[in-house]
Amino acid sequence: MGTVTDPAFGGLWQAGLVGSHSTTDGLVLARSHYDARNWLEAIDAFEEAGGFEGLELPDLERLAWARLWTLTPATECLDAFERLEAAAVRQDDQKMAGRAAFEQARMHGMLENESVSQSCWARGVAHLGDEECPEIALGLALAALGLSIGGDTEAAVAMAEEAITTAQRVGEPTAEAVGVYLLGVGACNSGDTETGLRELGRAMSLSLIH
């Protein structure tokens, strides 16, 4: 068993992955670069190890995230998560498919493709079914993050509050930390610096604890 952590947010959220790990030198090197945040080197190594056609799902997800954090053009990032979602569906990993769809929703939201974003969000929820699970909390946190980056503070705060409540119910501390962080950002943006700094401090504490 293994866990892939999104290192670009200092471990604020974690995507719980279960999968076999190849012992080939290429994959060991690729994962090492990924863990060290050497995004370009990780991408090259994952591509050489099989790319989207030859990697197992956990490494496909690593490759998609690495592309995102290199500030790869949005179209290429979206393509990476679309292909990840399709691969997850083919292998009946609905939780990973849901995560990939939620990330597409976030990106489309930032690009102000609202109708497409909503479609991706609905698809992610459909992948996960009626079960309230950590992936739903993570999806809410991602959506709130996209709204915050897009400048819609009021909507971001409302969704962050929902993410926090859901995260507390399902035991997803990383989504809770992201939600609290966004409450802090929202408060600061609204002029309530005291509350904002307090919430940002609480978010940091949550991320360090977990």
PDB file of N, CA, C and O in Angstrom, residues 87-130:
ATOM      1  N   ALA A  87      -8.466   6.150 -17.733  1.00  0.00           N
ATOM      2  CA  ALA A  87      -7.760   4.933 -17.332  1.00  0.00           C
ATOM      3  C   ALA A  87      -8.336   4.369 -16.046  1.00  0.00           C
ATOM      4  O   ALA A  87      -8.485   3.141 -15.895  1.00  0.00           O
ATOM      5  N   ALA A  88      -8.683   5.240 -15.106  1.00  0.00           N
ATOM      6  CA  ALA A  88      -9.268   4.787 -13.844  1.00  0.00           C
ATOM      7  C   ALA A  88     -10.626   4.125 -14.070  1.00  0.00           C
ATOM      8  O   ALA A  88     -10.946   3.117 -13.434  1.00  0.00           O
ATOM      9  N   VAL A  89     -11.407   4.689 -14.961  1.00  0.00           N
ATOM     10  CA  VAL A  89     -12.715   4.091 -15.276  1.00  0.00           C
ATOM     11  C   VAL A  89     -12.522   2.708 -15.886  1.00  0.00           C
ATOM     12  O   VAL A  89     -13.223   1.752 -15.530  1.00  0.00           O
ATOM     13  N   ARG A  90     -11.568   2.583 -16.802  1.00  0.00           N
ATOM     14  CA  ARG A  90     -11.324   1.277 -17.444  1.00  0.00           C
ATOM     15  C   ARG A  90     -10.930   0.232 -16.418  1.00  0.00           C
ATOM     16  O   ARG A  90     -11.270  -0.944 -16.562  1.00  0.00           O
ATOM     17  N   GLN A  91     -10.204   0.641 -15.376  1.00  0.00           N
ATOM     18  CA  GLN A  91      -9.755  -0.306 -14.355  1.00  0.00           C
ATOM     19  C   GLN A  91     -10.675  -0.314 -13.137  1.00  0.00           C
ATOM     20  O   GLN A  91     -10.348  -0.892 -12.106  1.00  0.00           O
ATOM     21  N   ASP A  92     -11.814   0.351 -13.261  1.00  0.00           N
ATOM     22  CA  ASP A  92     -12.847   0.353 -12.225  1.00  0.00           C
ATOM     23  C   ASP A  92     -12.343   0.903 -10.901  1.00  0.00           C
ATOM     24  O   ASP A  92     -12.725   0.434  -9.829  1.00  0.00           O
ATOM     25  N   ASP A  93     -11.498   1.918 -10.963  1.00  0.00           N
ATOM     26  CA  ASP A  93     -11.079   2.629  -9.757  1.00  0.00           C
ATOM     27  C   ASP A  93     -11.875   3.932  -9.724  1.00  0.00           C
ATOM     28  O   ASP A  93     -11.424   4.977 -10.198  1.00  0.00           O
ATOM     29  N   GLN A  94     -13.072   3.858  -9.165  1.00  0.00           N
ATOM     30  CA  GLN A  94     -13.986   4.984  -9.219  1.00  0.00           C
ATOM     31  C   GLN A  94     -13.508   6.162  -8.363  1.00  0.00           C
ATOM     32  O   GLN A  94     -13.776   7.324  -8.687  1.00  0.00           O
ATOM     33  N   LYS A  95     -12.808   5.867  -7.286  1.00  0.00           N
ATOM     34  CA  LYS A  95     -12.323   6.959  -6.442  1.00  0.00           C
ATOM     35  C   LYS A  95     -11.253   7.779  -7.160  1.00  0.00           C
ATOM     36  O   LYS A  95     -11.253   9.012  -7.103  1.00  0.00           O
ATOM     37  N   MET A  96     -10.344   7.107  -7.844  1.00  0.00           N
ATOM     38  CA  MET A  96      -9.349   7.850  -8.599  1.00  0.00           C
ATOM     39  C   MET A  96     -10.001   8.608  -9.752  1.00  0.00           C
ATOM     40  O   MET A  96      -9.631   9.751 -10.044  1.00  0.00           O
ATOM     41  N   ALA A  97     -10.970   7.982 -10.398  1.00  0.00           N
ATOM     42  CA  ALA A  97     -11.693   8.665 -11.471  1.00  0.00           C
ATOM     43  C   ALA A  97     -12.371   9.919 -10.937  1.00  0.00           C
ATOM     44  O   ALA A  97     -12.372  10.971 -11.594  1.00  0.00           O
ATOM     45  N   GLY A  98     -12.946   9.817  -9.750  1.00  0.00           N
ATOM     46  CA  GLY A  98     -13.589  10.972  -9.141  1.00  0.00           C
ATOM     47  C   GLY A  98     -12.599  12.090  -8.864  1.00  0.00           C
ATOM     48  O   GLY A  98     -12.865  13.259  -9.129  1.00  0.00           O
ATOM     49  N   ARG A  99     -11.422  11.734  -8.322  1.00  0.00           N
ATOM     50  CA  ARG A  99     -10.400  12.749  -8.051  1.00  0.00           C
ATOM     51  C   ARG A  99      -9.970  13.457  -9.335  1.00  0.00           C
ATOM     52  O   ARG A  99      -9.800  14.680  -9.361  1.00  0.00           O
ATOM     53  N   ALA A 100      -9.788  12.669 -10.403  1.00  0.00           N
ATOM     54  CA  ALA A 100      -9.365  13.261 -11.672  1.00  0.00           C
ATOM     55  C   ALA A 100     -10.436  14.188 -12.232  1.00  0.00           C
ATOM     56  O   ALA A 100     -10.122  15.259 -12.762  1.00  0.00           O
ATOM     57  N   ALA A 101     -11.688  13.799 -12.104  1.00  0.00           N
ATOM     58  CA  ALA A 101     -12.776  14.644 -12.589  1.00  0.00           C
ATOM     59  C   ALA A 101     -12.875  15.927 -11.777  1.00  0.00           C
ATOM     60  O   ALA A 101     -13.100  17.013 -12.332  1.00  0.00           O
ATOM     61  N   PHE A 102     -12.691  15.839 -10.459  1.00  0.00           N
ATOM     62  CA  PHE A 102     -12.743  17.031  -9.614  1.00  0.00           C
ATOM     63  C   PHE A 102     -11.618  18.012  -9.982  1.00  0.00           C
ATOM     64  O   PHE A 102     -11.811  19.225  -9.979  1.00  0.00           O
ATOM     65  N   GLU A 103     -10.439  17.486 -10.277  1.00  0.00           N
ATOM     66  CA  GLU A 103      -9.332  18.372 -10.656  1.00  0.00           C
ATOM     67  C   GLU A 103      -9.641  19.067 -11.987  1.00  0.00           C
ATOM     68  O   GLU A 103      -9.330  20.247 -12.165  1.00  0.00           O
ATOM     69  N   GLN A 104     -10.259  18.341 -12.914  1.00  0.00           N
ATOM     70  CA  GLN A 104     -10.675  18.985 -14.158  1.00  0.00           C
ATOM     71  C   GLN A 104     -11.694  20.089 -13.882  1.00  0.00           C
ATOM     72  O   GLN A 104     -11.647  21.162 -14.497  1.00  0.00           O
ATOM     73  N   ALA A 105     -12.608  19.829 -12.951  1.00  0.00           N
ATOM     74  CA  ALA A 105     -13.606  20.840 -12.591  1.00  0.00           C
ATOM     75  C   ALA A 105     -12.924  22.084 -12.053  1.00  0.00           C
ATOM     76  O   ALA A 105     -13.292  23.215 -12.400  1.00  0.00           O
ATOM     77  N   ARG A 106     -11.913  21.902 -11.204  1.00  0.00           N
ATOM     78  CA  ARG A 106     -11.190  23.047 -10.644  1.00  0.00           C
ATOM     79  C   ARG A 106     -10.522  23.845 -11.746  1.00  0.00           C
ATOM     80  O   ARG A 106     -10.614  25.087 -11.790  1.00  0.00           O
ATOM     81  N   MET A 107      -9.846  23.156 -12.671  1.00  0.00           N
ATOM     82  CA  MET A 107      -9.118  23.857 -13.728  1.00  0.00           C
ATOM     83  C   MET A 107     -10.067  24.603 -14.659  1.00  0.00           C
ATOM     84  O   MET A 107      -9.809  25.744 -15.054  1.00  0.00           O
ATOM     85  N   HIS A 108     -11.165  23.952 -15.025  1.00  0.00           N
ATOM     86  CA  HIS A 108     -12.131  24.621 -15.895  1.00  0.00           C
ATOM     87  C   HIS A 108     -12.749  25.826 -15.189  1.00  0.00           C
ATOM     88  O   HIS A 108     -13.031  26.847 -15.819  1.00  0.00           O
ATOM     89  N   GLY A 109     -12.940  25.709 -13.871  1.00  0.00           N
ATOM     90  CA  GLY A 109     -13.466  26.833 -13.114  1.00  0.00           C
ATOM     91  C   GLY A 109     -12.512  28.015 -13.158  1.00  0.00           C
ATOM     92  O   GLY A 109     -12.931  29.169 -13.319  1.00  0.00           O
ATOM     93  N   MET A 110     -11.218  27.751 -13.014  1.00  0.00           N
ATOM     94  CA  MET A 110     -10.227  28.815 -13.076  1.00  0.00           C
ATOM     95  C   MET A 110     -10.172  29.457 -14.459  1.00  0.00           C
ATOM     96  O   MET A 110      -9.867  30.641 -14.604  1.00  0.00           O
ATOM     97  N   LEU A 111     -10.479  28.656 -15.482  1.00  0.00           N
ATOM     98  CA  LEU A 111     -10.492  29.167 -16.855  1.00  0.00           C
ATOM     99  C   LEU A 111     -11.830  29.813 -17.208  1.00  0.00           C
ATOM    100  O   LEU A 111     -12.037  30.232 -18.349  1.00  0.00           O
ATOM    101  N   GLU A 112     -12.736  29.857 -16.207  1.00  0.00           N
ATOM    102  CA  GLU A 112     -14.063  30.450 -16.359  1.00  0.00           C
ATOM    103  C   GLU A 112     -14.921  29.693 -17.378  1.00  0.00           C
ATOM    104  O   GLU A 112     -15.796  30.268 -18.017  1.00  0.00           O
ATOM    105  N   ASN A 113     -14.647  28.395 -17.511  1.00  0.00           N
ATOM    106  CA  ASN A 113     -15.507  27.517 -18.309  1.00  0.00           C
ATOM    107  C   ASN A 113     -16.528  26.888 -17.357  1.00  0.00           C
ATOM    108  O   ASN A 113     -16.454  25.709 -17.016  1.00  0.00           O
ATOM    109  N   GLU A 114     -17.473  27.715 -16.884  1.00  0.00           N
ATOM    110  CA  GLU A 114     -18.325  27.309 -15.770  1.00  0.00           C
ATOM    111  C   GLU A 114     -19.166  26.084 -16.093  1.00  0.00           C
ATOM    112  O   GLU A 114     -19.302  25.170 -15.271  1.00  0.00           O
ATOM    113  N   SER A 115     -19.758  26.032 -17.277  1.00  0.00           N
ATOM    114  CA  SER A 115     -20.626  24.897 -17.604  1.00  0.00           C
ATOM    115  C   SER A 115     -19.826  23.602 -17.690  1.00  0.00           C
ATOM    116  O   SER A 115     -20.282  22.544 -17.239  1.00  0.00           O
ATOM    117  N   VAL A 116     -18.612  23.690 -18.242  1.00  0.00           N
ATOM    118  CA  VAL A 116     -17.764  22.496 -18.324  1.00  0.00           C
ATOM    119  C   VAL A 116     -17.315  22.079 -16.932  1.00  0.00           C
ATOM    120  O   VAL A 116     -17.264  20.894 -16.601  1.00  0.00           O
ATOM    121  N   SER A 117     -16.994  23.065 -16.097  1.00  0.00           N
ATOM    122  CA  SER A 117     -16.593  22.781 -14.727  1.00  0.00           C
ATOM    123  C   SER A 117     -17.700  22.044 -13.984  1.00  0.00           C
ATOM    124  O   SER A 117     -17.447  21.049 -13.282  1.00  0.00           O
ATOM    125  N   GLN A 118     -18.916  22.508 -14.124  1.00  0.00           N
ATOM    126  CA  GLN A 118     -20.046  21.857 -13.453  1.00  0.00           C
ATOM    127  C   GLN A 118     -20.249  20.438 -13.962  1.00  0.00           C
ATOM    128  O   GLN A 118     -20.568  19.529 -13.191  1.00  0.00           O
ATOM    129  N   SER A 119     -20.028  20.239 -15.264  1.00  0.00           N
ATOM    130  CA  SER A 119     -20.164  18.897 -15.833  1.00  0.00           C
ATOM    131  C   SER A 119     -19.114  17.953 -15.257  1.00  0.00           C
ATOM    132  O   SER A 119     -19.420  16.801 -14.922  1.00  0.00           O
ATOM    133  N   CYS A 120     -17.877  18.445 -15.134  1.00  0.00           N
ATOM    134  CA  CYS A 120     -16.809  17.624 -14.559  1.00  0.00           C
ATOM    135  C   CYS A 120     -17.114  17.293 -13.096  1.00  0.00           C
ATOM    136  O   CYS A 120     -16.873  16.172 -12.640  1.00  0.00           O
ATOM    137  N   TRP A 121     -17.609  18.288 -12.359  1.00  0.00           N
ATOM    138  CA  TRP A 121     -17.956  18.067 -10.959  1.00  0.00           C
ATOM    139  C   TRP A 121     -19.041  16.990 -10.845  1.00  0.00           C
ATOM    140  O   TRP A 121     -18.930  16.068 -10.026  1.00  0.00           O
ATOM    141  N   ALA A 122     -20.067  17.095 -11.677  1.00  0.00           N
ATOM    142  CA  ALA A 122     -21.149  16.111 -11.644  1.00  0.00           C
ATOM    143  C   ALA A 122     -20.628  14.724 -11.991  1.00  0.00           C
ATOM    144  O   ALA A 122     -21.049  13.719 -11.400  1.00  0.00           O
ATOM    145  N   ARG A 123     -19.692  14.664 -12.920  1.00  0.00           N
ATOM    146  CA  ARG A 123     -19.113  13.377 -13.298  1.00  0.00           C
ATOM    147  C   ARG A 123     -18.324  12.782 -12.136  1.00  0.00           C
ATOM    148  O   ARG A 123     -18.377  11.577 -11.880  1.00  0.00           O
ATOM    149  N   GLY A 124     -17.579  13.640 -11.429  1.00  0.00           N
ATOM    150  CA  GLY A 124     -16.832  13.152 -10.279  1.00  0.00           C
ATOM    151  C   GLY A 124     -17.742  12.600  -9.203  1.00  0.00           C
ATOM    152  O   GLY A 124     -17.474  11.538  -8.624  1.00  0.00           O
ATOM    153  N   VAL A 125     -18.828  13.301  -8.936  1.00  0.00           N
ATOM    154  CA  VAL A 125     -19.799  12.828  -7.940  1.00  0.00           C
ATOM    155  C   VAL A 125     -20.408  11.499  -8.388  1.00  0.00           C
ATOM    156  O   VAL A 125     -20.589  10.576  -7.581  1.00  0.00           O
ATOM    157  N   ALA A 126     -20.690  11.390  -9.685  1.00  0.00           N
ATOM    158  CA  ALA A 126     -21.274  10.146 -10.208  1.00  0.00           C
ATOM    159  C   ALA A 126     -20.306   8.981 -10.045  1.00  0.00           C
ATOM    160  O   ALA A 126     -20.720   7.849  -9.736  1.00  0.00           O
ATOM    161  N   HIS A 127     -19.023   9.231 -10.243  1.00  0.00           N
ATOM    162  CA  HIS A 127     -18.031   8.160 -10.054  1.00  0.00           C
ATOM    163  C   HIS A 127     -18.080   7.625  -8.630  1.00  0.00           C
ATOM    164  O   HIS A 127     -17.922   6.423  -8.402  1.00  0.00           O
ATOM    165  N   LEU A 128     -18.300   8.518  -7.681  1.00  0.00           N
ATOM    166  CA  LEU A 128     -18.232   8.131  -6.269  1.00  0.00           C
ATOM    167  C   LEU A 128     -19.554   7.596  -5.728  1.00  0.00           C
ATOM    168  O   LEU A 128     -19.594   7.016  -4.650  1.00  0.00           O
ATOM    169  N   GLY A 129     -20.642   7.816  -6.464  1.00  0.00           N
ATOM    170  CA  GLY A 129     -21.932   7.297  -6.031  1.00  0.00           C
ATOM    171  C   GLY A 129     -22.474   8.052  -4.830  1.00  0.00           C
ATOM    172  O   GLY A 129     -22.135   9.207  -4.591  1.00  0.00           O
ATOM    173  N   ASP A 130     -23.316   7.388  -4.070  1.00  0.00           N
ATOM    174  CA  ASP A 130     -23.989   8.029  -2.939  1.00  0.00           C
ATOM    175  C   ASP A 130     -23.151   8.044  -1.667  1.00  0.00           C
ATOM    176  O   ASP A 130     -23.514   8.687  -0.683  1.00  0.00           O
TER     177      ASP A 130
END
